[in-house]
């Protein structure tokens, strides 16, 4: 058979495999999964994986976690990336597509599935199409006989929510296994005391200086009643999660508390730290592999929280606590899966205009970048 070889590698490179795919099977079919399990085991708002004919080269640096009686997921014990999953029903391996060294022609995304679990449409509203090809949206999975398809005009989210009730003065966040749990409290006076340079989300790294001498509190939004959130397509997020798009909320450390009311500690529960570059730290759950935090020495009082872990009554976008930055996908220039990230930039921009009255995406900024 004619073969195409793809490499699978996590960020720390302790897990590397080469997979031979039959050319006549390509492109493989893939869906973006929005189910509760995938979200809480990854920290992202939509996971993509493909069925592959072989598994990991070695299990030595992988942590196995059963997410159901038929699915075991393997995450890197060092950097936390979801690396493989094994489905006992079909005796097949699956691999998260964010770890592949090439994607164009290898797989094609057809649909959003388990959108019903999101309660607000989640990321399915941000990627209505890829390369002009509409993606179908399913409350469950398209292969399930009674699953309902959502049509173009149908939306799950109502109007933009705010925190309404006394018992909603904080939001619970947790990984799939429950080893990492914490609360995010509402913005308060102390939230403005953090200091931080501008993020790439607002000032792209190739377009200007990130210095923020006036210390504008860009992480606070909606008259300081919400936090800013955004999506990132950088290599480090992709290779430490296993997925192409990582959603982050920017939260002052003082607004992150443990369940017992104590301040956040990066060693709490099953958290494990990985230094993805000098002075840059990422924590993940050492049991289920969920991506949890990003922070760095430049802005120690501000922590990025993986939005997929949040449990908001308003839905997975947690719009009662977060305002989404829709003009840019952070580090979109890094993307290997160009068509997916282009689809996100366009869809997220249009959603921002409709939902938040924002100005829409900038035109393909990397094209003006000096190389
Ligand atoms: Zn790794
Ligand atoms: Zn966990
Ligand atoms: Zn990133």
Tab-separated table of N, CA, C and O and ligand atoms in Angstrom, residues 232-238 246 248 282 330-331, ligand 3:
chain	number	residue	atom	x	y	z
A	232	UNK	N	-5.897	30.603	22.026
A	232	UNK	CA	-4.477	30.597	21.659
A	232	UNK	C	-4.170	29.418	20.739
A	232	UNK	O	-4.635	28.305	20.978
A	233	UNK	N	-3.391	29.689	19.695
A	233	UNK	CA	-3.013	28.635	18.746
A	233	UNK	C	-1.497	28.423	18.751
A	233	UNK	O	-0.941	27.877	17.800
A	234	UNK	N	-0.812	28.846	19.830
A	234	UNK	CA	0.659	28.749	19.816
A	234	UNK	C	1.121	27.296	19.936
A	234	UNK	O	0.392	26.421	20.395
A	235	UNK	N	2.358	27.059	19.519
A	235	UNK	CA	2.920	25.703	19.545
A	235	UNK	C	2.938	25.119	20.953
A	235	UNK	O	2.669	23.935	21.149
A	236	UNK	N	3.292	25.954	21.945
A	236	UNK	CA	3.436	25.413	23.302
A	236	UNK	C	2.094	24.985	23.881
A	236	UNK	O	1.995	23.931	24.520
A	237	UNK	N	1.054	25.793	23.666
A	237	UNK	CA	-0.278	25.387	24.140
A	237	UNK	C	-0.726	24.113	23.412
A	237	UNK	O	-1.257	23.187	24.018
A	238	UNK	N	-0.499	24.101	22.106
A	238	UNK	CA	-0.939	22.958	21.295
A	238	UNK	C	-0.246	21.668	21.741
A	238	UNK	O	-0.884	20.626	21.913
A	246	UNK	N	-6.465	26.482	22.358
A	246	UNK	CA	-6.605	26.475	23.818
A	246	UNK	C	-7.299	27.765	24.264
A	246	UNK	O	-6.853	28.858	23.927
A	248	UNK	N	-8.148	30.445	27.049
A	248	UNK	CA	-7.616	30.883	28.346
A	248	UNK	C	-8.427	32.047	28.899
A	248	UNK	O	-8.785	32.961	28.154
A	282	UNK	N	3.476	25.782	33.238
A	282	UNK	CA	2.153	25.242	32.917
A	282	UNK	C	1.859	24.131	33.909
A	282	UNK	O	2.707	23.275	34.144
A	330	UNK	N	-4.676	34.294	19.490
A	330	UNK	CA	-3.264	34.464	19.869
A	330	UNK	C	-2.363	33.544	19.057
A	330	UNK	O	-2.674	32.361	18.903
A	331	UNK	N	-1.255	34.083	18.608
A	331	UNK	CA	-0.226	33.300	17.906
A	331	UNK	C	-0.799	32.436	16.781
A	331	UNK	O	-0.349	31.320	16.552
B	3	LIG	ZN1	-0.497	29.555	23.700
